[in-house]
PDB file of C-alpha atoms in Angstrom:
ATOM      1  CA  MET Z1326     120.287  69.140  31.417  1.00  0.00           C
ATOM      2  CA  LYS Z1327     123.770  70.644  31.676  1.00  0.00           C
ATOM      3  CA  CYS Z1328     124.749  73.923  30.005  1.00  0.00           C
ATOM      4  CA  SER Z1329     127.570  72.063  28.274  1.00  0.00           C
ATOM      5  CA  GLU Z1330     125.074  69.743  26.555  1.00  0.00           C
ATOM      6  CA  THR Z1331     123.571  72.739  24.761  1.00  0.00           C
ATOM      7  CA  ARG Z1332     126.868  74.408  23.802  1.00  0.00           C
ATOM      8  CA  ALA Z1333     127.366  75.422  20.157  1.00  0.00           C
ATOM      9  CA  ILE Z1334     130.610  76.898  18.829  1.00  0.00           C
ATOM     10  CA  GLN Z1335     131.320  78.526  15.491  1.00  0.00           C
ATOM     11  CA  THR Z1336     134.598  80.010  14.226  1.00  0.00           C
ATOM     12  CA  HIS Z1337     135.174  82.230  11.191  1.00  0.00           C
ATOM     13  CA  ILE Z1338     138.052  84.174   9.686  1.00  0.00           C
ATOM     14  CA  ILE Z1339     137.321  87.859   9.188  1.00  0.00           C
ATOM     15  CA  THR Z1340     137.940  88.715   5.540  1.00  0.00           C
ATOM     16  CA  TYR Z1341     136.119  90.299   2.649  1.00  0.00           C
ATOM     17  CA  PRO Z1342     133.057  90.285   2.173  1.00  0.00           C
ATOM     18  CA  TYR Z1343     132.467  90.588   5.949  1.00  0.00           C
ATOM     19  CA  LEU Z1344     134.348  93.862   6.440  1.00  0.00           C
ATOM     20  CA  ASN Z1345     132.939  97.350   6.985  1.00  0.00           C
ATOM     21  CA  PHE Z1346     134.537 100.715   6.095  1.00  0.00           C
ATOM     22  CA  HIS Z1347     136.892 100.407   9.085  1.00  0.00           C
ATOM     23  CA  LYS Z1348     138.220  97.006   7.952  1.00  0.00           C
ATOM     24  CA  THR Z1349     136.567  95.349  10.932  1.00  0.00           C
ATOM     25  CA  LEU Z1350     133.749  92.806  11.027  1.00  0.00           C
ATOM     26  CA  PHE Z1351     130.401  94.250   9.934  1.00  0.00           C
ATOM     27  CA  GLY Z1352     128.123  94.168  12.999  1.00  0.00           C
ATOM     28  CA  GLY Z1353     125.182  92.777  11.042  1.00  0.00           C
ATOM     29  CA  GLN Z1354     127.251  89.766  10.012  1.00  0.00           C
ATOM     30  CA  LEU Z1355     128.181  89.103  13.618  1.00  0.00           C
ATOM     31  CA  MET Z1356     124.502  89.309  14.545  1.00  0.00           C
ATOM     32  CA  ALA Z1357     123.618  86.727  11.883  1.00  0.00           C
ATOM     33  CA  TRP Z1358     126.324  84.363  13.155  1.00  0.00           C
ATOM     34  CA  LEU Z1359     125.162  84.912  16.748  1.00  0.00           C
ATOM     35  CA  ASP Z1360     121.578  84.044  15.798  1.00  0.00           C
ATOM     36  CA  GLU Z1361     122.693  80.896  13.992  1.00  0.00           C
ATOM     37  CA  THR Z1362     124.961  79.671  16.792  1.00  0.00           C
ATOM     38  CA  ALA Z1363     122.467  80.495  19.549  1.00  0.00           C
ATOM     39  CA  GLY Z1364     119.736  78.801  17.516  1.00  0.00           C
ATOM     40  CA  ILE Z1365     121.743  75.580  17.469  1.00  0.00           C
ATOM     41  CA  ALA Z1366     122.091  75.735  21.268  1.00  0.00           C
ATOM     42  CA  ALA Z1367     118.330  76.340  21.553  1.00  0.00           C
ATOM     43  CA  VAL Z1368     117.473  73.314  19.408  1.00  0.00           C
ATOM     44  CA  ARG Z1369     119.854  71.164  21.450  1.00  0.00           C
ATOM     45  CA  VAL Z1370     117.774  71.822  24.568  1.00  0.00           C
ATOM     46  CA  SER Z1371     114.337  71.716  22.921  1.00  0.00           C
ATOM     47  CA  ARG Z1372     114.851  69.208  20.098  1.00  0.00           C
ATOM     48  CA  SER Z1373     112.111  71.096  18.268  1.00  0.00           C
ATOM     49  CA  ALA Z1374     111.619  73.987  15.901  1.00  0.00           C
ATOM     50  CA  ILE Z1375     112.548  77.289  17.523  1.00  0.00           C
ATOM     51  CA  VAL Z1376     111.996  80.958  16.748  1.00  0.00           C
ATOM     52  CA  THR Z1377     114.189  83.877  17.729  1.00  0.00           C
ATOM     53  CA  ALA Z1378     112.032  86.044  19.992  1.00  0.00           C
ATOM     54  CA  SER Z1379     114.559  88.749  20.791  1.00  0.00           C
ATOM     55  CA  VAL Z1380     118.132  89.840  20.983  1.00  0.00           C
ATOM     56  CA  ASP Z1381     117.926  90.964  24.579  1.00  0.00           C
ATOM     57  CA  HIS Z1382     121.331  92.469  25.006  1.00  0.00           C
ATOM     58  CA  LEU Z1383     124.273  92.694  22.642  1.00  0.00           C
ATOM     59  CA  ASP Z1384     127.440  94.481  23.648  1.00  0.00           C
ATOM     60  CA  PHE Z1385     130.166  95.106  21.101  1.00  0.00           C
ATOM     61  CA  LEU Z1386     133.215  95.333  23.375  1.00  0.00           C
ATOM     62  CA  ALA Z1387     136.129  95.379  20.907  1.00  0.00           C
ATOM     63  CA  PRO Z1388     136.395  95.527  17.108  1.00  0.00           C
ATOM     64  CA  LEU Z1389     137.120  92.289  15.258  1.00  0.00           C
ATOM     65  CA  LYS Z1390     139.851  93.166  12.776  1.00  0.00           C
ATOM     66  CA  ALA Z1391     140.531  91.874   9.288  1.00  0.00           C
ATOM     67  CA  ASN Z1392     142.481  88.599   9.257  1.00  0.00           C
ATOM     68  CA  HIS Z1393     141.609  87.856  12.876  1.00  0.00           C
ATOM     69  CA  SER Z1394     139.274  84.986  13.716  1.00  0.00           C
ATOM     70  CA  VAL Z1395     136.004  85.224  15.587  1.00  0.00           C
ATOM     71  CA  CYS Z1396     134.729  82.386  17.751  1.00  0.00           C
ATOM     72  CA  ILE Z1397     131.141  82.416  18.990  1.00  0.00           C
ATOM     73  CA  ASP Z1398     130.493  80.194  22.007  1.00  0.00           C
ATOM     74  CA  ALA Z1399     126.807  79.894  22.963  1.00  0.00           C
ATOM     75  CA  TYR Z1400     124.845  77.873  25.510  1.00  0.00           C
ATOM     76  CA  VAL Z1401     121.423  77.876  27.158  1.00  0.00           C
ATOM     77  CA  SER Z1402     121.533  79.889  30.388  1.00  0.00           C
ATOM     78  CA  GLY Z1403     117.915  79.548  31.519  1.00  0.00           C
ATOM     79  CA  VAL Z1404     114.593  77.951  30.584  1.00  0.00           C
ATOM     80  CA  GLY Z1405     110.957  78.827  31.101  1.00  0.00           C
ATOM     81  CA  THR Z1406     107.871  76.926  29.994  1.00  0.00           C
ATOM     82  CA  ARG Z1407     108.098  77.919  26.294  1.00  0.00           C
ATOM     83  CA  SER Z1408     111.116  80.208  26.166  1.00  0.00           C
ATOM     84  CA  MET Z1409     114.797  79.929  26.812  1.00  0.00           C
ATOM     85  CA  GLU Z1410     117.677  82.342  27.173  1.00  0.00           C
ATOM     86  CA  ILE Z1411     120.951  81.744  25.372  1.00  0.00           C
ATOM     87  CA  PHE Z1412     124.219  83.415  26.367  1.00  0.00           C
ATOM     88  CA  ALA Z1413     126.907  83.886  23.736  1.00  0.00           C
ATOM     89  CA  LYS Z1414     130.414  85.204  24.047  1.00  0.00           C
ATOM     90  CA  VAL Z1415     132.353  86.512  21.080  1.00  0.00           C
ATOM     91  CA  ILE Z1416     136.081  85.844  21.210  1.00  0.00           C
ATOM     92  CA  GLY Z1417     138.462  87.443  18.746  1.00  0.00           C
ATOM     93  CA  GLU Z1418     141.918  86.105  18.012  1.00  0.00           C
ATOM     94  CA  ASP Z1419     144.890  87.653  16.248  1.00  0.00           C
ATOM     95  CA  LEU Z1420     145.902  84.580  14.305  1.00  0.00           C
ATOM     96  CA  PHE Z1421     149.529  85.718  13.913  1.00  0.00           C
ATOM     97  CA  THR Z1422     150.207  86.405  17.612  1.00  0.00           C
ATOM     98  CA  GLY Z1423     147.653  84.083  19.221  1.00  0.00           C
ATOM     99  CA  GLU Z1424     146.307  86.927  21.391  1.00  0.00           C
ATOM    100  CA  ARG Z1425     142.638  86.402  22.282  1.00  0.00           C
ATOM    101  CA  TYR Z1426     140.197  89.070  23.445  1.00  0.00           C
ATOM    102  CA  LEU Z1427     136.549  89.318  24.414  1.00  0.00           C
ATOM    103  CA  ALA Z1428     134.915  91.167  21.534  1.00  0.00           C
ATOM    104  CA  GLY Z1429     131.302  90.919  22.683  1.00  0.00           C
ATOM    105  CA  THR Z1430     128.589  89.288  24.758  1.00  0.00           C
ATOM    106  CA  CYS Z1431     124.969  88.614  23.895  1.00  0.00           C
ATOM    107  CA  PHE Z1432     121.778  87.307  25.474  1.00  0.00           C
ATOM    108  CA  MET Z1433     119.012  86.093  23.161  1.00  0.00           C
ATOM    109  CA  THR Z1434     115.572  84.584  23.759  1.00  0.00           C
ATOM    110  CA  PHE Z1435     114.098  81.768  21.691  1.00  0.00           C
ATOM    111  CA  VAL Z1436     110.630  80.232  21.917  1.00  0.00           C
ATOM    112  CA  VAL Z1437     109.355  76.759  21.102  1.00  0.00           C
ATOM    113  CA  PRO Z1438     105.951  75.834  19.654  1.00  0.00           C
ATOM    114  CA  LYS Z1439     103.073  74.862  21.920  1.00  0.00           C
ATOM    115  CA  GLY Z1440     103.438  71.272  23.003  1.00  0.00           C
ATOM    116  CA  ALA Z1441     107.238  71.256  22.855  1.00  0.00           C
ATOM    117  CA  GLU Z1442     108.884  70.392  26.134  1.00  0.00           C
ATOM    118  CA  LEU Z1443     111.814  72.083  27.809  1.00  0.00           C
ATOM    119  CA  PRO Z1444     113.737  70.706  30.769  1.00  0.00           C
ATOM    120  CA  GLU Z1445     112.758  72.108  34.157  1.00  0.00           C
ATOM    121  CA  MET Z1446     116.197  73.603  34.649  1.00  0.00           C
ATOM    122  CA  ILE Z1447     119.638  74.056  33.176  1.00  0.00           C
ATOM    123  CA  GLU Z1448     122.537  72.922  35.324  1.00  0.00           C
ATOM    124  CA  PRO Z1449     125.626  75.145  35.265  1.00  0.00           C
ATOM    125  CA  GLN Z1450     128.951  73.465  35.994  1.00  0.00           C
ATOM    126  CA  THR Z1451     131.729  75.997  35.458  1.00  0.00           C
ATOM    127  CA  GLU Z1452     132.258  79.218  37.374  1.00  0.00           C
ATOM    128  CA  GLU Z1453     131.271  81.217  34.277  1.00  0.00           C
ATOM    129  CA  GLU Z1454     128.086  79.177  33.749  1.00  0.00           C
ATOM    130  CA  ARG Z1455     127.087  79.599  37.405  1.00  0.00           C
ATOM    131  CA  PHE Z1456     127.612  83.364  37.202  1.00  0.00           C
ATOM    132  CA  ILE Z1457     125.621  83.678  33.956  1.00  0.00           C
ATOM    133  CA  CYS Z1458     122.786  81.353  35.012  1.00  0.00           C
ATOM    134  CA  GLN Z1459     122.283  82.964  38.440  1.00  0.00           C
ATOM    135  CA  GLY Z1460     121.108  86.158  36.716  1.00  0.00           C
ATOM    136  CA  TYR Z1461     118.515  84.438  34.536  1.00  0.00           C
ATOM    137  CA  GLU Z1462     115.401  85.257  36.601  1.00  0.00           C
ATOM    138  CA  THR Z1463     116.340  88.950  36.885  1.00  0.00           C
ATOM    139  CA  ARG Z1464     116.989  89.206  33.133  1.00  0.00           C
ATOM    140  CA  LYS Z1465     113.734  87.335  32.404  1.00  0.00           C
ATOM    141  CA  ALA Z1466     111.711  89.819  34.488  1.00  0.00           C
ATOM    142  CA  ALA Z1467     113.385  92.737  32.688  1.00  0.00           C
ATOM    143  CA  ARG Z1468     112.618  91.107  29.304  1.00  0.00           C
ATOM    144  CA  GLN Z1469     108.965  90.680  30.201  1.00  0.00           C
ATOM    145  CA  ALA Z1470     108.698  94.347  31.212  1.00  0.00           C
ATOM    146  CA  LYS Z1471     110.445  95.408  27.994  1.00  0.00           C
ATOM    147  CA  ARG Z1472     108.094  93.230  25.947  1.00  0.00           C
ATOM    148  CA  GLN Z1473     105.071  94.970  27.457  1.00  0.00           C
ATOM    149  CA  GLU Z1474     106.689  98.320  26.710  1.00  0.00           C
ATOM    150  CA  SER Z1475     107.192  97.210  23.081  1.00  0.00           C
ATOM    151  CA  ILE Z1476     103.543  96.123  22.811  1.00  0.00           C
ATOM    152  CA  ASP Z1477     102.424  99.514  24.118  1.00  0.00           C
ATOM    153  CA  LEU Z1478     104.762 101.303  21.717  1.00  0.00           C
ATOM    154  CA  ALA Z1479     103.463  99.295  18.745  1.00  0.00           C
ATOM    155  CA  LYS Z1480      99.933 100.528  19.448  1.00  0.00           C
ATOM    156  CA  ASN Z1481     101.151 104.075  18.763  1.00  0.00           C
ATOM    157  CA  VAL Z1482     103.334 103.513  15.713  1.00  0.00           C
ATOM    158  CA  ASP Z1483     102.011 105.078  12.504  1.00  0.00           C
ATOM    159  CA  LEU Z1484     102.196 102.727   9.533  1.00  0.00           C
ATOM    160  CA  ASP Z1485     101.787 105.460   6.907  1.00  0.00           C
ATOM    161  CA  ILE Z1486     105.016 106.161   5.036  1.00  0.00           C
ATOM    162  CA  PRO Z1487     105.271 109.880   4.194  1.00  0.00           C
ATOM    163  CA  TRP Z1488     107.098 109.428   0.883  1.00  0.00           C
ATOM    164  CA  SER Z1489     104.801 106.805  -0.654  1.00  0.00           C
TER     165      SER Z1489
END
């Protein structure tokens, strides 16, 4: 399956109620849109129910200002047996000047239920897709190590709330 066959794109204008105190896009709103767009890409490769397993890496590179647009472009960048990695780029645009800028990048992991099938590989075609996909195995190994670290941490987290 080609990366392009999984691609999902979403565009929004940045206006109230999506603004923070700085009159830029509230980061939590961007995260929700990222999850939605990446989820569509994940379903396109799995054609089954999916679950967000993790936001592996999200970099906010530039603020998205009021009255600009934000375009989220996401595609599957690697597949395992039950999990897949989705890469998303966040492109801002000043709608009055037409200037575009990279506002962020994100890698997310989604999982499919037991029995769902994923293709054996994702085929990159563009220079960008080749660059992103070639790092999949390294990022996957880092994710697996981080997951074990999170499991170990959870064993030591106190669930008592001091003010209750």
